[in-house]
Every structure is written in C-alpha cells, then in structure tokens.
Amino acid sequence: MLFPLVFSMLNMLFASHAYACLDHQSVMQIKTNEEAHLLSRNVATMTDALYDQLLTIQVKQMDGTCKVSITYTLPELDIAEANQLLNANPAKRIMLAGQGYELPSQTMLTAVASVEPTTLSILHEDILQSAPLGKNRASVELLYASLAQTRAVIKPDNLSTEAWPVALVNVELSACNSQYTSQSNPDACACRVHALSQKISPRQLKYIQYLANDPYSSATGALSTYQGISEQVNFECKLNKR
C-alpha cells in the first residue's frame, strides 16, 4: 500500500511541474522586463529610485497559471512629497484625474497580468491604462515625474559638495560652447561649469535636464530657480547668448 501511495504523490508532483506555465527563471525575467519598462520611460527620478532600491518590483506566479501578480513598493515619503505638490495645485490634480492619471495612495500597488509564455511579454490588454497594471504603471510614472519638479528646485543657499564626473563636465562644456560666447573671457565656459557645479549636484542637474526636455515643464515654474542661477553665472563669467 505504501509504494502505490508514494508513486501517486510523486506523479502529482511531477505533473504539477510539467504543466506549470512559468518556471522560476521566467518569473525573474518578467521582473527584469518590468524594471526595464520603467527605465525606458526615462524619468530621471524614477531611474534613481530603482537604482537606490527605493522603488522595488516583485513578481509572483498565480497558482501555476500563465498569470502573474506584479507589485510595486514605493517609499511613503515620495508619495507624501508628490501629493504635497499637487495639493498646492488642485486644478492640475483635477485635470490629471480627468485624463485617468492619479498619484498612488498607498505604498504597495499590485495588479494581476497575463503573460505570453514563449516571449514572456505581458498581454496587450493588461498594459492598457484602463487595466490594473497599466494604471499602476501610469500612477508610478506620474509620482516620479511630479517629484522631478520639486527636486529640480535650487534653494538660494544650496551648495553641492559632490564633484561632477568628467563626462558630465565635458557635456556641459560642449553645451556651453554651442550656446554661449564671450568677448573678454577665454575660460568663460569653464567658469560657468565650475560655478554651476558648486550649486547643483549631478543628480539634481539630471532632474533639471529631464524637465528641460519636457514640453510641459515650462508651465510649472520648476526650472525658474535654475534659470535665475544660470543667468547670474553667465553674467559673472562674461557669457552672452550666441
């Protein structure tokens, strides 16, 4: 009696593995794919949150099916900071809500999505903004796009003690030479880059550049402090617009 029982239990175990839609490696790849999707949005604050592991993603298979649950875990402080920004501009919150966008209200956002097992891609209907996963993706992106507006603001007494990487210095020197000229200071662009590096950290500059490439940022005023410092530095370094 014992042998048939053990044999039956082993058969059930092997059968459950044989018919499982996704294995552990596949689930881990889906997690990597989801992280890659968020990185592809090129939201500088979201990229840093992933890098710092403040924004994390967990993927679990749903009972051996071709469905997974995808959970985003967010810092409570980030949610509070973004909500404070929109609370100060209720009209914008109403406008975003009318377009189907809203900030996360809790630190964990979970959605179930179906996966194509051969490509490990999430089915199209589950990434639409009307679907739970699509809604969570949009909500997280809105959160970090909003944070870029607050974190790009330079306080009057702001000082940076973090040296700019050589690559960043070279990029800023090239940008300066293409946009400005000086009749009296041959080292004007070097002067500008040095002065800016004393006030702005590499990360904050990244947020400023992200907003500068956002067509809607000009209406937010988030770059006004940077523009004021930039003009003051240009004056001190004797730079003029080309």
Short mmCIF file of C-alpha atoms in Angstrom, two decimals:
data_model
loop_
_atom_site.label_atom_id
_atom_site.label_comp_id
_atom_site.label_asym_id
_atom_site.label_seq_id
_atom_site.Cartn_x
_atom_site.Cartn_y
_atom_site.Cartn_z
CA MET A 1 0.00 0.00 0.00
CA LEU A 2 2.82 2.38 0.80
CA PHE A 3 4.56 2.15 -2.59
CA PRO A 4 1.45 2.97 -4.71
CA LEU A 5 0.70 5.94 -2.43
CA VAL A 6 4.22 7.36 -2.76
CA PHE A 7 4.18 6.71 -6.52
CA SER A 8 0.87 8.55 -6.83
CA MET A 9 2.17 11.53 -4.85
CA LEU A 10 5.32 11.73 -7.00
CA ASN A 11 3.20 11.62 -10.14
CA MET A 12 1.12 14.51 -8.88
CA LEU A 13 4.27 16.49 -8.02
CA PHE A 14 5.88 15.90 -11.42
CA ALA A 15 2.62 16.68 -13.19
CA SER A 16 2.26 19.99 -11.43
CA HIS A 17 5.79 21.00 -12.55
CA ALA A 18 5.26 19.65 -16.05
CA TYR A 19 2.15 21.74 -16.59
CA ALA A 20 3.30 24.90 -14.80
CA CYS A 21 3.13 27.73 -17.30
CA LEU A 22 6.13 29.65 -15.92
CA ASP A 23 9.22 28.47 -14.09
CA HIS A 24 11.23 30.46 -11.55
CA GLN A 25 13.65 31.75 -14.19
CA SER A 26 10.74 33.00 -16.31
CA VAL A 27 9.23 34.84 -13.36
CA MET A 28 12.58 36.51 -12.64
CA GLN A 29 12.84 37.53 -16.30
CA ILE A 30 9.37 39.10 -16.16
CA LYS A 31 10.57 41.14 -13.17
CA THR A 32 13.62 42.25 -15.16
CA ASN A 33 11.38 43.15 -18.09
CA GLU A 34 9.13 45.23 -15.86
CA GLU A 35 12.12 47.11 -14.44
CA ALA A 36 13.37 47.69 -18.00
CA HIS A 37 9.98 49.12 -18.94
CA LEU A 38 10.13 51.66 -16.11
CA LEU A 39 13.70 52.59 -17.03
CA SER A 40 12.67 53.05 -20.67
CA ARG A 41 10.32 55.85 -19.60
CA ASN A 42 13.44 57.96 -18.95
CA VAL A 43 12.02 59.67 -15.87
CA ALA A 44 15.22 60.66 -14.06
CA THR A 45 13.76 60.49 -10.54
CA MET A 46 12.22 57.07 -11.23
CA THR A 47 15.53 55.75 -12.58
CA ASP A 48 17.29 56.87 -9.40
CA ALA A 49 14.58 55.33 -7.19
CA LEU A 50 15.09 51.98 -8.92
CA TYR A 51 18.87 52.31 -8.68
CA ASP A 52 18.61 53.11 -4.95
CA GLN A 53 16.11 50.24 -4.48
CA LEU A 54 13.59 52.67 -3.01
CA LEU A 55 11.17 51.62 -5.75
CA THR A 56 11.06 47.83 -5.96
CA ILE A 57 9.15 45.30 -8.05
CA GLN A 58 8.01 41.85 -7.00
CA VAL A 59 6.56 39.27 -9.43
CA LYS A 60 4.75 36.09 -8.36
CA GLN A 61 3.14 33.38 -10.46
CA MET A 62 -0.55 32.83 -9.85
CA ASP A 63 -1.07 29.15 -8.96
CA GLY A 64 0.81 27.64 -11.90
CA THR A 65 -1.17 29.61 -14.49
CA CYS A 66 0.13 32.00 -17.16
CA LYS A 67 -0.77 34.91 -14.89
CA VAL A 68 1.47 36.83 -12.52
CA SER A 69 0.93 39.40 -9.82
CA ILE A 70 3.20 42.43 -10.16
CA THR A 71 3.68 44.55 -7.04
CA TYR A 72 5.36 47.95 -6.90
CA THR A 73 6.57 49.01 -3.46
CA LEU A 74 7.01 52.76 -3.08
CA PRO A 75 8.53 54.96 -0.36
CA GLU A 76 5.87 56.63 1.80
CA LEU A 77 7.90 59.85 1.81
CA ASP A 78 7.87 60.01 -2.00
CA ILE A 79 4.08 59.66 -2.06
CA ALA A 80 3.69 62.39 0.55
CA GLU A 81 6.06 64.74 -1.30
CA ALA A 82 4.25 64.33 -4.63
CA ASN A 83 0.83 64.76 -3.01
CA GLN A 84 2.00 67.94 -1.34
CA LEU A 85 2.92 69.31 -4.76
CA LEU A 86 -0.48 68.52 -6.26
CA ASN A 87 -2.33 69.73 -3.16
CA ALA A 88 -0.79 73.12 -3.84
CA ASN A 89 -2.20 72.95 -7.38
CA PRO A 90 -5.67 71.34 -7.13
CA ALA A 91 -6.58 72.38 -10.68
CA LYS A 92 -3.75 70.24 -12.01
CA ARG A 93 -4.89 67.28 -9.90
CA ILE A 94 -8.41 67.61 -11.36
CA MET A 95 -7.02 67.88 -14.89
CA LEU A 96 -4.86 64.78 -14.45
CA ALA A 97 -7.75 62.83 -12.92
CA GLY A 98 -9.86 63.73 -15.94
CA GLN A 99 -7.18 62.14 -18.13
CA GLY A 100 -7.13 59.00 -15.99
CA TYR A 101 -3.97 59.82 -14.00
CA GLU A 102 -3.74 59.79 -10.23
CA LEU A 103 -0.98 59.53 -7.67
CA PRO A 104 -0.59 56.35 -5.63
CA SER A 105 -2.50 56.42 -2.35
CA GLN A 106 -0.62 53.51 -0.76
CA THR A 107 2.91 52.18 -0.73
CA MET A 108 2.09 48.86 -2.41
CA LEU A 109 0.39 48.65 -5.80
CA THR A 110 -0.49 45.15 -7.02
CA ALA A 111 -2.00 44.05 -10.33
CA VAL A 112 -2.55 40.69 -11.99
CA ALA A 113 -1.50 40.32 -15.62
CA SER A 114 -1.45 37.52 -18.19
CA VAL A 115 1.85 36.51 -19.79
CA GLU A 116 2.61 35.02 -23.19
CA PRO A 117 4.78 32.07 -22.07
CA THR A 118 7.05 31.85 -25.13
CA THR A 119 8.03 35.53 -25.23
CA LEU A 120 7.33 36.33 -21.55
CA SER A 121 5.61 39.53 -22.70
CA ILE A 122 2.55 40.81 -20.88
CA LEU A 123 -0.60 40.64 -22.97
CA HIS A 124 -1.56 43.92 -24.61
CA GLU A 125 -4.92 44.24 -22.88
CA ASP A 126 -3.17 44.19 -19.49
CA ILE A 127 -0.87 47.12 -20.23
CA LEU A 128 -3.62 49.46 -21.37
CA GLN A 129 -4.07 52.39 -18.99
CA SER A 130 -7.59 51.16 -18.25
CA ALA A 131 -6.18 47.83 -16.99
CA PRO A 132 -4.89 47.44 -13.39
CA LEU A 133 -1.22 47.05 -14.39
CA GLY A 134 -1.39 49.87 -16.91
CA LYS A 135 -3.00 52.09 -14.30
CA ASN A 136 -0.27 51.25 -11.77
CA ARG A 137 2.46 51.96 -14.30
CA ALA A 138 0.96 55.36 -15.12
CA SER A 139 0.48 56.16 -11.43
CA VAL A 140 4.11 55.39 -10.57
CA GLU A 141 5.38 57.39 -13.54
CA LEU A 142 3.21 60.37 -12.53
CA LEU A 143 4.59 60.13 -8.99
CA TYR A 144 8.21 60.40 -10.11
CA ALA A 145 7.57 62.94 -12.85
CA SER A 146 5.97 65.11 -10.14
CA LEU A 147 8.96 64.61 -7.83
CA ALA A 148 11.30 65.83 -10.56
CA GLN A 149 9.53 69.20 -10.34
CA THR A 150 10.21 69.57 -6.63
CA ARG A 151 13.73 68.14 -6.70
CA ALA A 152 14.88 70.36 -9.56
CA VAL A 153 14.26 73.48 -7.49
CA ILE A 154 17.52 75.03 -6.29
CA LYS A 155 17.37 76.73 -2.90
CA PRO A 156 19.18 80.08 -2.54
CA ASP A 157 21.68 78.64 -0.06
CA ASN A 158 22.11 75.36 -1.96
CA LEU A 159 25.68 74.04 -2.07
CA SER A 160 26.96 70.86 -3.68
CA THR A 161 29.96 69.03 -2.29
CA GLU A 162 29.76 66.23 -4.85
CA ALA A 163 32.24 66.55 -7.71
CA TRP A 164 30.81 66.32 -11.21
CA PRO A 165 32.06 63.31 -13.20
CA VAL A 166 34.43 64.18 -16.04
CA ALA A 167 31.88 63.01 -18.61
CA LEU A 168 29.27 65.41 -17.21
CA VAL A 169 31.76 68.30 -17.17
CA ASN A 170 32.59 67.64 -20.82
CA VAL A 171 28.93 67.52 -21.81
CA GLU A 172 28.24 70.82 -20.06
CA LEU A 173 31.34 72.45 -21.57
CA SER A 174 30.21 71.37 -25.04
CA ALA A 175 26.69 72.68 -24.41
CA CYS A 176 28.08 75.98 -23.16
CA ASN A 177 30.34 76.44 -26.19
CA SER A 178 27.44 75.78 -28.55
CA GLN A 179 25.04 78.16 -26.79
CA TYR A 180 27.21 80.98 -25.46
CA THR A 181 30.16 83.13 -26.39
CA SER A 182 32.45 85.57 -24.59
CA GLN A 183 34.40 88.50 -25.94
CA SER A 184 36.55 89.02 -22.84
CA ASN A 185 36.91 85.72 -21.01
CA PRO A 186 38.60 82.83 -22.87
CA ASP A 187 37.76 80.46 -19.99
CA ALA A 188 34.15 81.58 -19.71
CA CYS A 189 32.61 78.14 -20.23
CA ALA A 190 34.95 76.54 -17.72
CA CYS A 191 33.97 79.33 -15.33
CA ARG A 192 30.27 78.57 -15.91
CA VAL A 193 30.59 74.83 -15.38
CA HIS A 194 32.64 75.30 -12.21
CA ALA A 195 30.16 77.81 -10.79
CA LEU A 196 27.17 75.57 -11.53
CA SER A 197 28.90 72.53 -10.00
CA GLN A 198 29.24 74.45 -6.73
CA LYS A 199 25.45 74.88 -6.54
CA ILE A 200 23.99 71.81 -8.25
CA SER A 201 24.67 68.12 -7.62
CA PRO A 202 24.99 65.73 -10.57
CA ARG A 203 21.62 64.18 -9.74
CA GLN A 204 19.86 67.50 -9.45
CA LEU A 205 21.30 68.55 -12.79
CA LYS A 206 19.89 65.34 -14.25
CA TYR A 207 16.43 66.29 -12.97
CA ILE A 208 16.83 69.77 -14.43
CA GLN A 209 17.78 68.32 -17.81
CA TYR A 210 14.84 65.92 -17.67
CA LEU A 211 12.43 68.81 -17.10
CA ALA A 212 14.14 70.91 -19.78
CA ASN A 213 13.23 68.20 -22.29
CA ASP A 214 9.63 68.02 -21.04
CA PRO A 215 7.36 70.28 -23.13
CA TYR A 216 5.02 70.79 -20.17
CA SER A 217 7.66 71.79 -17.61
CA SER A 218 7.78 75.44 -18.65
CA ALA A 219 4.28 75.93 -17.25
CA THR A 220 5.23 74.53 -13.84
CA GLY A 221 7.93 77.06 -12.99
CA ALA A 222 10.12 74.24 -11.69
CA LEU A 223 13.11 75.48 -13.68
CA SER A 224 12.84 79.13 -12.68
CA THR A 225 15.45 78.84 -9.91
CA TYR A 226 17.89 77.14 -12.28
CA GLN A 227 17.30 79.77 -14.95
CA GLY A 228 17.95 82.53 -12.43
CA ILE A 229 21.24 80.95 -11.30
CA SER A 230 22.23 80.25 -14.91
CA GLU A 231 21.76 83.91 -15.86
CA GLN A 232 23.71 85.09 -12.82
CA VAL A 233 26.57 82.70 -13.61
CA ASN A 234 26.63 83.87 -17.23
CA PHE A 235 26.91 87.46 -16.05
CA GLU A 236 29.75 86.66 -13.67
CA CYS A 237 31.61 84.60 -16.29
CA LYS A 238 31.01 87.23 -19.01
CA LEU A 239 28.99 84.93 -21.28
CA ASN A 240 26.42 86.01 -23.85
CA LYS A 241 23.92 84.03 -25.89
CA ARG A 242 25.10 83.21 -29.39
#
